[in-house]
Amino acid sequence: MKKHLLFLNLLVLLIFPWEEAVAQAQQMVFISNSQLHGADAAKANQQQRTGLKTVLKSLQQEYEVFFSYSDEIVKNKKVLFEFRPGQKLEMVLEQLLPPLGLKYQKVRGKFYVITKAEKVSDRMQYSRSEEKTMPVAQPRKTHFAPLPKLSSNRTIYVPLFQFPVTGTVTDQTGEPLIGVNVLIKGSSRGTVTDLDGAFSIELESGEETLVFSYTGYETMEVPVDGRNQLQVTLTESISELEEVVVVGYGTVQKRDLTGAVGSLEAEKFEGEVISNVSQGLQGKVAGVNVTTNGGAPGGAMIVRIRGNNSVIGGNDPLYVIDGFPVTSGNIGETNLLATINPGDIESIEVLKDASATAIYGSRGSNGVVLITTKQGRAGVDRIDIETSVGTRSVARTLDMMNSAQFLEIANERAVNDGNEPFFSPQEVSELSQINTNWQDEIFQPAMVQNHTIRFTGGSENTRYLVSGNYFDEEGIIIGSDFKRGSLRFNLDKDFGERFQLSTRISLSRSINNEVPANNIMLSALQAPPFLRPYNDDGSYVFGTDLKDFPFSPSAGTNPVSLALEQLNRRVIDRVLANVAGSYEILNGLVFKAQLGIDQLNNNSDLYNPSTIEAGIPAGSGSKSFGSTTSLLSENTLSYNTTFPNDDRLNVTVGFTWQEESNEFLSGSASGFVTDDLQNDALGSGQFFGAPNTSLSDWTLLSFLGRINYSLNDKYLFTLSGRRDGSSRFGEGNKWGFFPSAAFAWRLSEENFIRNIIPSSVSDLKLRASWGISGNQAISPFQSLQRFSDVGLAFGGTVTTGFRPENLGNPDLKWETTKEFNLGLEFGMWNQRLSFSADYYVKNTEDLLALVNLPPTSGFSTTIQNIGSTRNQGVELNLAGVILRKGNMRWDANFNISANRNEVTETATGQDIVGPEIEIVGPANVVREGEPLSAFFGLEIDGLTEEGLFNYVDQNGDDNVNDADRVILGSPYPDFFYGFSTNFTLGDFSLRMNFQGEIGKQVWFMDIYRFGASMHRGGNSFADVATERWTPQNPDPNAKYPRATQTLNQQPSEFYLAEADYLRLQNLRLSYNIPVDALNWGAFRSATVYLSGQNLFTISQYPGYTPDIDTFSSGDLRIGIDYRSYPIPRSVLLGLKVGF
Amino acid sequence: MNKKIIYKLCLGFVFLCCASACEDALIEEPRTFLSQETVFSSRAGVTSATLGIYEPFREGNLYGWWLLGNLEFWSDYIFGRGSQANASLYILGSRGIGRVGNIWRGAYSVINRANIVIQQLNEREIPGVDATLASELEAEARFLRALSYFHLVRLFGDCPLRTMPETDQANLAIPRSPEEEVYTQIFTDLDFAEKNLPDVNYNEGRATRWSASGLLAIVYLTRSEWSDAAAKAKEIMDSGQFSLVEVEVPEDFQKIFGPDVVTHSEEIFSLKHARIAGLEFEPLWLMHRAGSGYSLGGNAFAWFGNPDSWLGDWIEEIGGPDLRTTDWMYNGPQDEQFLSAEIPMLFKKFRDTESDIPGNDFPIVRYTEILLIYAEATSQANGGPTPDAYEAANRVRRRAYGLPPDQSSEEADLPPGLSASEFQDEILLERAKEFVMEGKRWYDLLRTGKTLEVIRASGDKKAAIQEKHLKWPIPSEEIDNNNAMTQADQNPGW
């Protein structure tokens, strides 16, 4: 026994002075604990000690009483509290409060007031000269008990009273507030209001200031100014400084934050039609830019926190759900986050700067999104049902040419190319009569529905949440839909005082019927309007018939049959489960072990029936199975303490291990005799593809640590570090160290500052941080020289060959991001108005880049650590309550961010050219001094005499070639912003979110096929009919070039489109049915709401959606709209009831 | 009890920390992939690596699209459609140049794979690989390397000559070598191949010694080394290994080009394909009209004939005695509906009417070519066509007419009494017809120096060809990333 005590001592001594700890422990109230509540509990559950406030809240519920106290006196007080049923409340309070220097008084009935027991230091300010022998003067009317006896021989000071003040305290509606704490500022003396909201108190001079505080209301300071009578109206609290914020491997109060962290409560996206949580982030957090590669059901989203750092290392943030760093990204059209029901989410924290993300080490450089799911509360068993049904539609369609215009240009093109007109005058007049709107054929009004039932609650030491959700979203393109069913089970169980077990289990199945949106839209937009999707007998017109003209493009098919007849289904089953046990070894010292699994199975079915393309006598199909298993073991030891001088220390150290393995298998066949079995009997096909399998895995081992210290509640320090070892890197480069340091200064707590700023300033904080985080998101095995197998057809059968896959690079190492962040937080009128500003510089070094090799090497590219990028930017956030009067409340939040991205160095100073888009060519380049993936191509100086593009010969060598390409623009906006406002009047409330981007350009690929005057032979935008160059009107400044097959088509500024926009992202009108007033029996609450998404967008952009980015991460093709699935407009009606 | 738990937990924590320090968990073992070490440590591995050299020829950079496509639509008798229209009119732009660059890329990919195999075979003792097998495999690699360099040197002129694999990323610079050095390497490789390859290889489609001989004959022909070309052709003719496939009706040509032919008597070297996804002969979708029934799936008919070239006269003969026109060109009531003034003719020499994954093999050296080489080279070497030369050429023509190749035919045989140059012109025309869609026409024009003259005579649309088009542009990826090259090393005019 001695041995292990010694061991513990040693362990503890490493972290803090032993004596201090013991002293600290003795100050703790060893009552016991369990009644943690709700969100606070979920966040704080690794701390065995519970906040006093939380305990008081639970007691309120248990005894159905009401406590009144000033936040000031309960803050930062932690207790070990055990509730014993049947115990009298007074006994509990007797045990609980005095050791904390607090006392209570029963005001009347259910009202209790908690105040500070008199403490020596408090009284020193106003009667310094009095000696201890003075008798205690009894005020005429007081609610204070006699001073407690002090055992020491310390001096006791006693004040003099001579100025009586009386008054009443009410809320905004004029209702008296009972039990409001009234304190003389600078002392601990005070009183509370009675049942009529009245108080009376004796002052010394009448020059004092009274402080009125009340739970749920803002603390108010009223200078007495010699008045004997006061009327005080308190306003409801909107303070957020006490909020607990989840950070990596722990929690922290918002006021103690040293890093840049954005928080989002679930209610901010409640009632939106979202399949996944990243859609809910859109426009709501400064510095977080959420775009999409299309509006397909399942919601593949692109989330960028403070810009793009990496070339190929990936720019997606790390998602951590209830402590588990999950597999994220998209599989097909399905965002893996869509497998998690957003309705189960309690809060989201976005870690932005390195001081916040460095604790995630090698995965932190793109920011971290921490997601916390809901949990039940003790003692209150609840059932909540939410249901919503709505419709979606395409927000905008493109104007295309009609048949007459199509025929005219088709003939003009033939003539321009030296051929006879293709259509005779008679054909022209006949075909002009038919006008098919192909967009109407592929878009549909779609239905969306979402149903959730949630059971929450708990007893003394068990809390639970069980929820079920069904989400069904039809796509606005025919044939596409997404369905998800999910179950969640969250359970927290306390075993005795120190051991707690916490379980989070989520099961889901998502079924996504995908459609090849790009091909469908291509086919619909280019199809001749005088043709129809169906024959007279109702059968599909073959794709081949739709492009059966010599000028027809080779790509495309019948979009309707492609959408409806092709089977393209993906089923994703996911189990995300983790179990955490925490044990408080000593007071404040908690060991926590977490084990988790994230199992993703994805099955995909593909079948092309014979009806799609003419000539195929039989269909082709494939089936594939993929499985991703991620296992996590996390072990942390944390120590939390508050020193007698109120300094706080938190130390966390830990070890984690995560391993992921991926497997894939697919088979394909074609030549099926019948379409009936689709791809279910591949063996019945005539021809077979080679089976395709893959297997990969990676392991990450990490040691992490963090120290938070709060000195005098003014100076906050954070130091953190993580050492990561990754299997993905070359021998000798496997380990990386990621430290960070941060400092915050709460200026508003400094007297010399307080003296110069208005008293209405409630918070003023400066933050500065520096840190290093990494990015290891390259696929495993990149560092090795690899060979892979390849099929060959010697002798008419499959023969296996091996081919070298890459040039091995054993020098591959971590890509690291060094980030400096400077932040300012400012709040006024007790945070009624709050403002924060952050400036940051992120330098990414050892950039992992796909570098071009000379083709003579036998390879195209290799991955190297090369060059650097810099992101610097500013984020501003302004939030305030504009109006608060009676039952009216209007608040607003505005955020705006600017990020400047620059490539500071590339491989040997040379450009890295992005991949080609369709066959036009590459649109992006990585060049020193330019934004990552800047748009580049040829400049255009109008049209030539022949109506072709007149490219600018930049180098004057009389030869327009690749050497004349210049930077044309940036794929990033100058600014992006979000604005949200919430107006409540009684039971009605109206919420709106706007978002927009300024200074944004998009590479609008559609113009290649639909704006180049029928260059590729398909239908074109309607204005091509009137604004193109023609031999009759050879305008060198015409918007569109000559209609010809031999257009001198090159990547150029022709493709750039202005894409500034402002969108009403979400509007929600809700009504709380007053169930109590209506005597609705079992109902606890009921809300109906009407909500709309993407209701309008103000933009000049010629395509469907301005904020589109077709190609997802891991690619240099950034800022390109390549016929993405349009983002729909939605309207839905919802109902929420609680029992 | 509690203390025990504390003790265990703490111990467990410390243990986990220590255990983790063991870096074994971080060592990568490729699972789907193989390391070079593994590949070259067995007979099967090195054989598979040798077979892997063939793959780029089948892919899009080479015969899967861009090599074949460019060779054809740069020549006189074919136009490209859609995005390939411009290059066939000699308006290249960066797209056209980039596509030519694909050929360079594909060829060096073959060379690199061959270099690795040759180096490993020379540096390692591989269990199960005896000296004979080692030299056979090396010969196979050298044959493929020579074929690749032969394309490069004809299309681009001087080119970087790499015969050892370079694995150091920092050391990839390499200058262009003069054409003559490249040819020297080609001869060295083909000699080695001819000496060491088996007469008949284990599997149809793998190179044999005759493949090497056939390619040598083409190299000699290209260099106008007439007697060597004739001698090499004669050697093949005298081997008795090959004979013309008999043709009586047009459809009989599908015994050579059809999708399910495994091999045939005039195959000297072919790229093998199968009706298996990924192993197919892809260019069918570029040759055929959708719905024509000759190729299934979404076809682009991107390569179509130029009636202002020699082709215009030839298709007049559709249905006539030269059965090739009937079998190789769109014709007849079924085909006609797919033709128009703008797309006047399409080619159906390669067709698969049953599968949308076409299995047609692609011939690189056929026996007909050996006969025509013999005819041309003998005539050139002797200052005029010898009876032997006539006979070799006439055999090809008689077979084309559906006649017995060894019986003279007034209808099919070339007119007697031709001069050397008249005879060569006849042979060139014969080659144009016989090798329609086989990617040989551009090379024939280049080697005879008639490119500009012939192409300019093939209609106004083709008139834009210039001197610079005779040496194709080196891709910018090479010049940009190869420190031994600058823009000054680019072929003139690009």
CSV table of N, CA and C in Angstrom, one decimal, chain A residues 422 548 550, chain B residues 289-292 330-340 343:
chain,number,residue,atom,x,y,z
A,422,PHE,N,-27.4,22.0,-93.1
A,422,PHE,CA,-27.8,20.6,-92.8
A,422,PHE,C,-29.3,20.4,-92.9
A,548,ASP,N,-27.7,12.2,-83.3
A,548,ASP,CA,-27.5,11.5,-84.6
A,548,ASP,C,-27.3,12.5,-85.8
A,550,PRO,N,-24.3,14.9,-87.8
A,550,PRO,CA,-22.9,15.0,-88.0
A,550,PRO,C,-22.2,16.0,-87.0
B,289,ARG,N,-19.9,5.0,-85.9
B,289,ARG,CA,-21.1,5.8,-85.6
B,289,ARG,C,-22.0,5.0,-84.6
B,290,ALA,N,-22.5,5.8,-83.7
B,290,ALA,CA,-23.4,5.1,-82.7
B,290,ALA,C,-24.6,4.5,-83.5
B,291,GLY,N,-25.0,3.3,-83.1
B,291,GLY,CA,-26.2,2.7,-83.7
B,291,GLY,C,-25.8,2.0,-85.0
B,292,SER,N,-24.6,2.0,-85.4
B,292,SER,CA,-24.2,1.4,-86.7
B,292,SER,C,-24.2,-0.1,-86.5
B,330,TYR,N,-17.5,1.8,-94.5
B,330,TYR,CA,-18.9,1.8,-94.4
B,330,TYR,C,-19.5,1.8,-95.8
B,331,ASN,N,-20.5,1.0,-96.1
B,331,ASN,CA,-21.1,0.9,-97.4
B,331,ASN,C,-22.4,0.2,-97.3
B,332,GLY,N,-23.1,0.2,-98.4
B,332,GLY,CA,-24.3,-0.5,-98.5
B,332,GLY,C,-25.5,0.1,-97.8
B,333,PRO,N,-26.6,-0.4,-98.0
B,333,PRO,CA,-27.9,0.2,-97.5
B,333,PRO,C,-27.8,0.5,-96.0
B,334,GLN,N,-27.3,-0.5,-95.3
B,334,GLN,CA,-27.4,-0.3,-93.8
B,334,GLN,C,-26.5,0.8,-93.3
B,335,ASP,N,-25.3,0.9,-94.0
B,335,ASP,CA,-24.3,1.9,-93.6
B,335,ASP,C,-24.7,3.3,-94.0
B,336,GLU,N,-25.3,3.4,-95.2
B,336,GLU,CA,-25.4,4.7,-95.9
B,336,GLU,C,-26.1,5.7,-95.0
B,337,GLN,N,-27.1,5.3,-94.3
B,337,GLN,CA,-27.9,6.2,-93.5
B,337,GLN,C,-27.0,6.9,-92.5
B,338,PHE,N,-25.8,6.4,-92.2
B,338,PHE,CA,-25.0,7.1,-91.2
B,338,PHE,C,-24.0,8.0,-91.8
B,339,LEU,N,-24.0,8.1,-93.1
B,339,LEU,CA,-23.1,9.0,-93.7
B,339,LEU,C,-23.8,10.3,-94.2
B,340,SER,N,-23.0,11.3,-94.3
B,340,SER,CA,-23.6,12.6,-94.7
B,340,SER,C,-22.5,13.4,-95.5
B,343,ILE,N,-19.8,14.1,-93.0
B,343,ILE,CA,-19.0,12.9,-92.5
B,343,ILE,C,-19.2,11.9,-93.6
